[in-house]
Amino acid sequence: MFHTPIVPRKRPRPVEAGVPRREQVKFENVRLYLVERKMGHSRRSFLTQLARSKGFMVEDVLSDTVTHVVSEDSQASALWTWLKGCDLKNLPSMHVLDISWFTDSMREGRPVAVETRHLVQDTVPTFPEGATPTPVATVSQYACQRRTSTENYNKIFTDAFEVLAESYELSEFEGQCLAFRKAASVLKCLPGVVRCLGDIRGLPCLGEHTKSIMEDILQCGRSFEVEKILSDERYQTLKLFTSVFGVGPKTAEKWYRAGLRSFSDILTEPSIHLNRMQQTGFLHYKDISRAVSKAEARALGNIIDEAVHAITPDAVLALTGGFRRGKEFGHDVDFLVTTPELGREKSLLPDIIDRLKQDTESGPRVQREGILLYCDYQASTFDISKLPSLRFEAMDLFAKCFLILRLKGSKVEGGLNSAAEDHRGWRAVRVDLVSPPMDRYAYALLGWTGSRQFERDLRRFARFERQMRLDNHILYDKTKNEFLAATTEKDIFDHLGLEYIEPWQRNA
Ligand code: UTP
Ligand code: MG
């Protein structure tokens, strides 16, 4: 539906096409609408021409294709009352901005990232009672523009969404899987519990299907669709099989199709040949499927730090992944390790692995089973001349190793996170070490800190809002055809024109 500006015009003027005719459009994904009220007709025309001359698309009429509404009206309530009366479907995802965003963007010659200070806030609080009101229009569709701590008030919904996402993932329905992950991610940033569907009105990424699941949970305390999935034999079996280290969805599906339903079916089936990773996965199944605690992650950090610094005193070691985001538990512990000397990082992981192996050989006879229980080392295939790559690959090109380490309880403050009946005094833990060259460190740190959804939306934001390519190796500006240098994560946020989000706010 289309709407004319607030103040009715005295004489009808011919409606111009929204896309400038002569000026080149530089920002395909940004469509401005300037509100005439308070701005006045002649100033609006002037600003429209200015923006178009800089490659912006400016729409003459307000419709659902508009992405950024710019107003000079200091009365937020009057503006919002008008906007809400316009029957726009996309209003919740539109940026409603004051003129400062426009002037910043004209000065920079590109649409600057929307910051809180630019927003014309809806003064009517919509969510939730008793908590800080979060005007829905301020919740971005991009996780990298939301601050998401580890505190999730809506676990009852996000857990249900995760089951649906996994089920779709196992059936290779990528779109639906992603839709539920996005919906869960939006709910995770809310400052309180959703008590009725009205609380989520206008939030991005929540479609009809997600809302119907939420409605069931709100009414009955559970979702029948989710319960059906949880009791489905195929889902249960594939979940069980993929919970083994080294078993992906394809292998799990193959085993399921062959009629196998349990671990003993697999282990007693003569035609199945497990690879080394899967053998180790079964061997340490109980340990690896048990969550790793923060104290255990810290203890592993100390062990690796000791090994790394014995090799290179100036090495840099950083904890990444979920623990860097402040999580209490994780499925593994992720570290980045490098050295200031470019090229030296190539031999760093093999040296660290050797050192961890020596731990085995030099120990007393009774402790022959050393710290390194499993190691899969993958050398670097990173080559900047082949970047930026057109596709995003799940795995980056840096040298890395997937390890299983033997962690003694005596090294862990407060003891191991193991079962009460477990008296071994140690447990196996999955550890990932990644070793980027120092000049790639900031990109790798940002990429490995996660969360997956946060990273996905950073890449999506870079691509669709900035015409840039971001991955774990580089940030590339397609409009200038150049790589953008960064030594810190903040540099990358700055290049993208995003407010800096701390690691513990990236739990999207
Ligand atoms: P993890 O799978 O370890 O996730 O990957 P996590 O957030 O630490 O969660 P848990 O607690 O272990 O389950 C850490 C981050 O590293 C990125 C992922 O996108 C994730 O955000 N990653 C992982 C890569 O960038 N490349 C990879 O090859 C693997
Ligand atoms: Mg992890």
PDB file of C-alpha atoms in Angstrom, residues 15-122:
ATOM      1  CA  VAL A  15       4.688  11.394  -8.835  1.00  0.00           C
ATOM      2  CA  GLU A  16       8.260  10.750  -9.905  1.00  0.00           C
ATOM      3  CA  ALA A  17       9.717   7.289 -10.072  1.00  0.00           C
ATOM      4  CA  GLY A  18      11.591   6.367  -6.868  1.00  0.00           C
ATOM      5  CA  VAL A  19      14.799   5.480  -8.672  1.00  0.00           C
ATOM      6  CA  PRO A  20      16.883   8.379  -9.911  1.00  0.00           C
ATOM      7  CA  ARG A  21      17.023   8.433 -13.642  1.00  0.00           C
ATOM      8  CA  ARG A  22      20.427   9.846 -14.406  1.00  0.00           C
ATOM      9  CA  GLU A  23      22.303   9.412 -11.158  1.00  0.00           C
ATOM     10  CA  GLN A  24      23.845   6.021 -10.626  1.00  0.00           C
ATOM     11  CA  VAL A  25      22.358   3.956  -7.803  1.00  0.00           C
ATOM     12  CA  LYS A  26      25.165   2.886  -5.501  1.00  0.00           C
ATOM     13  CA  PHE A  27      23.248   1.405  -2.595  1.00  0.00           C
ATOM     14  CA  GLU A  28      20.739  -1.095  -3.894  1.00  0.00           C
ATOM     15  CA  ASN A  29      19.480  -2.153  -0.498  1.00  0.00           C
ATOM     16  CA  VAL A  30      18.724   1.254   0.937  1.00  0.00           C
ATOM     17  CA  ARG A  31      15.553   3.125   0.016  1.00  0.00           C
ATOM     18  CA  LEU A  32      14.945   6.409   1.741  1.00  0.00           C
ATOM     19  CA  TYR A  33      11.762   8.238   2.398  1.00  0.00           C
ATOM     20  CA  LEU A  34      11.950  11.816   3.666  1.00  0.00           C
ATOM     21  CA  VAL A  35       8.963  12.922   5.747  1.00  0.00           C
ATOM     22  CA  GLU A  36       7.771  16.334   4.539  1.00  0.00           C
ATOM     23  CA  ARG A  37       6.124  17.402   7.807  1.00  0.00           C
ATOM     24  CA  LYS A  38       8.357  19.951   9.607  1.00  0.00           C
ATOM     25  CA  MET A  39      10.960  19.574   6.849  1.00  0.00           C
ATOM     26  CA  GLY A  40       8.921  21.516   4.332  1.00  0.00           C
ATOM     27  CA  HIS A  41       8.532  20.910   0.638  1.00  0.00           C
ATOM     28  CA  SER A  42      11.504  22.845  -0.729  1.00  0.00           C
ATOM     29  CA  ARG A  43      13.990  21.443   1.799  1.00  0.00           C
ATOM     30  CA  ARG A  44      12.676  17.968   1.111  1.00  0.00           C
ATOM     31  CA  SER A  45      13.262  18.441  -2.626  1.00  0.00           C
ATOM     32  CA  PHE A  46      16.741  19.775  -1.997  1.00  0.00           C
ATOM     33  CA  LEU A  47      17.697  16.871   0.286  1.00  0.00           C
ATOM     34  CA  THR A  48      16.196  14.390  -2.173  1.00  0.00           C
ATOM     35  CA  GLN A  49      18.383  15.743  -4.989  1.00  0.00           C
ATOM     36  CA  LEU A  50      21.437  15.759  -2.747  1.00  0.00           C
ATOM     37  CA  ALA A  51      20.926  12.130  -1.749  1.00  0.00           C
ATOM     38  CA  ARG A  52      20.260  11.017  -5.312  1.00  0.00           C
ATOM     39  CA  SER A  53      23.391  12.761  -6.527  1.00  0.00           C
ATOM     40  CA  LYS A  54      25.326  10.629  -4.038  1.00  0.00           C
ATOM     41  CA  GLY A  55      23.851   7.386  -5.334  1.00  0.00           C
ATOM     42  CA  PHE A  56      20.998   6.931  -2.838  1.00  0.00           C
ATOM     43  CA  MET A  57      17.522   5.849  -3.859  1.00  0.00           C
ATOM     44  CA  VAL A  58      14.884   8.214  -2.520  1.00  0.00           C
ATOM     45  CA  GLU A  59      11.231   7.255  -2.771  1.00  0.00           C
ATOM     46  CA  ASP A  60       8.597   9.944  -3.235  1.00  0.00           C
ATOM     47  CA  VAL A  61       5.891   7.862  -1.649  1.00  0.00           C
ATOM     48  CA  LEU A  62       5.994   5.827   1.509  1.00  0.00           C
ATOM     49  CA  SER A  63       5.504   2.130   0.813  1.00  0.00           C
ATOM     50  CA  ASP A  64       6.717  -1.227   2.109  1.00  0.00           C
ATOM     51  CA  THR A  65       9.799  -1.027  -0.119  1.00  0.00           C
ATOM     52  CA  VAL A  66      11.207   1.826   1.991  1.00  0.00           C
ATOM     53  CA  THR A  67      14.013   0.798   4.357  1.00  0.00           C
ATOM     54  CA  HIS A  68      14.902   4.136   6.015  1.00  0.00           C
ATOM     55  CA  VAL A  69      12.363   6.789   7.021  1.00  0.00           C
ATOM     56  CA  VAL A  70      14.010  10.129   7.776  1.00  0.00           C
ATOM     57  CA  SER A  71      12.216  12.852   9.690  1.00  0.00           C
ATOM     58  CA  GLU A  72      12.992  16.302  11.059  1.00  0.00           C
ATOM     59  CA  ASP A  73       9.995  16.164  13.331  1.00  0.00           C
ATOM     60  CA  SER A  74      11.041  16.539  16.953  1.00  0.00           C
ATOM     61  CA  GLN A  75       7.692  15.113  18.103  1.00  0.00           C
ATOM     62  CA  ALA A  76       8.313  11.377  18.010  1.00  0.00           C
ATOM     63  CA  SER A  77       4.802  10.493  19.132  1.00  0.00           C
ATOM     64  CA  ALA A  78       3.141  12.430  16.276  1.00  0.00           C
ATOM     65  CA  LEU A  79       5.444  10.783  13.733  1.00  0.00           C
ATOM     66  CA  TRP A  80       4.822   7.293  15.109  1.00  0.00           C
ATOM     67  CA  THR A  81       1.085   7.778  15.302  1.00  0.00           C
ATOM     68  CA  TRP A  82       1.135   8.738  11.644  1.00  0.00           C
ATOM     69  CA  LEU A  83       3.437   5.850  10.642  1.00  0.00           C
ATOM     70  CA  LYS A  84       1.289   3.296  12.491  1.00  0.00           C
ATOM     71  CA  GLY A  85      -1.769   4.590  10.710  1.00  0.00           C
ATOM     72  CA  CYS A  86      -0.155   3.969   7.323  1.00  0.00           C
ATOM     73  CA  ASP A  87      -0.859   0.218   7.380  1.00  0.00           C
ATOM     74  CA  LEU A  88       2.688  -0.738   6.451  1.00  0.00           C
ATOM     75  CA  LYS A  89       3.592  -4.391   6.771  1.00  0.00           C
ATOM     76  CA  ASN A  90       7.303  -3.679   6.998  1.00  0.00           C
ATOM     77  CA  LEU A  91       7.181  -0.864   9.514  1.00  0.00           C
ATOM     78  CA  PRO A  92       8.794  -3.034  12.234  1.00  0.00           C
ATOM     79  CA  SER A  93      11.867  -3.611  10.097  1.00  0.00           C
ATOM     80  CA  MET A  94      12.106  -0.028   8.809  1.00  0.00           C
ATOM     81  CA  HIS A  95      14.607   2.316  10.365  1.00  0.00           C
ATOM     82  CA  VAL A  96      12.819   5.411  11.607  1.00  0.00           C
ATOM     83  CA  LEU A  97      15.558   8.001  11.872  1.00  0.00           C
ATOM     84  CA  ASP A  98      16.142  11.605  12.662  1.00  0.00           C
ATOM     85  CA  ILE A  99      17.987  13.883  10.275  1.00  0.00           C
ATOM     86  CA  SER A 100      21.373  13.213  11.957  1.00  0.00           C
ATOM     87  CA  TRP A 101      21.536   9.824  10.230  1.00  0.00           C
ATOM     88  CA  PHE A 102      20.890  11.518   6.901  1.00  0.00           C
ATOM     89  CA  THR A 103      23.529  14.220   7.372  1.00  0.00           C
ATOM     90  CA  ASP A 104      26.084  11.633   8.601  1.00  0.00           C
ATOM     91  CA  SER A 105      25.385   9.532   5.521  1.00  0.00           C
ATOM     92  CA  MET A 106      25.677  12.487   3.128  1.00  0.00           C
ATOM     93  CA  ARG A 107      28.983  13.463   4.723  1.00  0.00           C
ATOM     94  CA  GLU A 108      30.351   9.905   4.416  1.00  0.00           C
ATOM     95  CA  GLY A 109      28.906   9.422   0.939  1.00  0.00           C
ATOM     96  CA  ARG A 110      27.374   6.087   2.020  1.00  0.00           C
ATOM     97  CA  PRO A 111      24.603   4.920   4.326  1.00  0.00           C
ATOM     98  CA  VAL A 112      26.212   4.910   7.783  1.00  0.00           C
ATOM     99  CA  ALA A 113      25.179   2.189  10.222  1.00  0.00           C
ATOM    100  CA  VAL A 114      22.111   2.965  12.220  1.00  0.00           C
ATOM    101  CA  GLU A 115      23.038   3.722  15.802  1.00  0.00           C
ATOM    102  CA  THR A 116      20.766   4.214  18.786  1.00  0.00           C
ATOM    103  CA  ARG A 117      21.366   7.969  18.700  1.00  0.00           C
ATOM    104  CA  HIS A 118      19.877   8.158  15.187  1.00  0.00           C
ATOM    105  CA  LEU A 119      16.605   6.484  16.068  1.00  0.00           C
ATOM    106  CA  VAL A 120      13.321   8.264  16.533  1.00  0.00           C
ATOM    107  CA  GLN A 121      12.075   6.005  19.298  1.00  0.00           C
ATOM    108  CA  ASP A 122       8.489   4.897  19.510  1.00  0.00           C
TER     109      ASP A 122
END
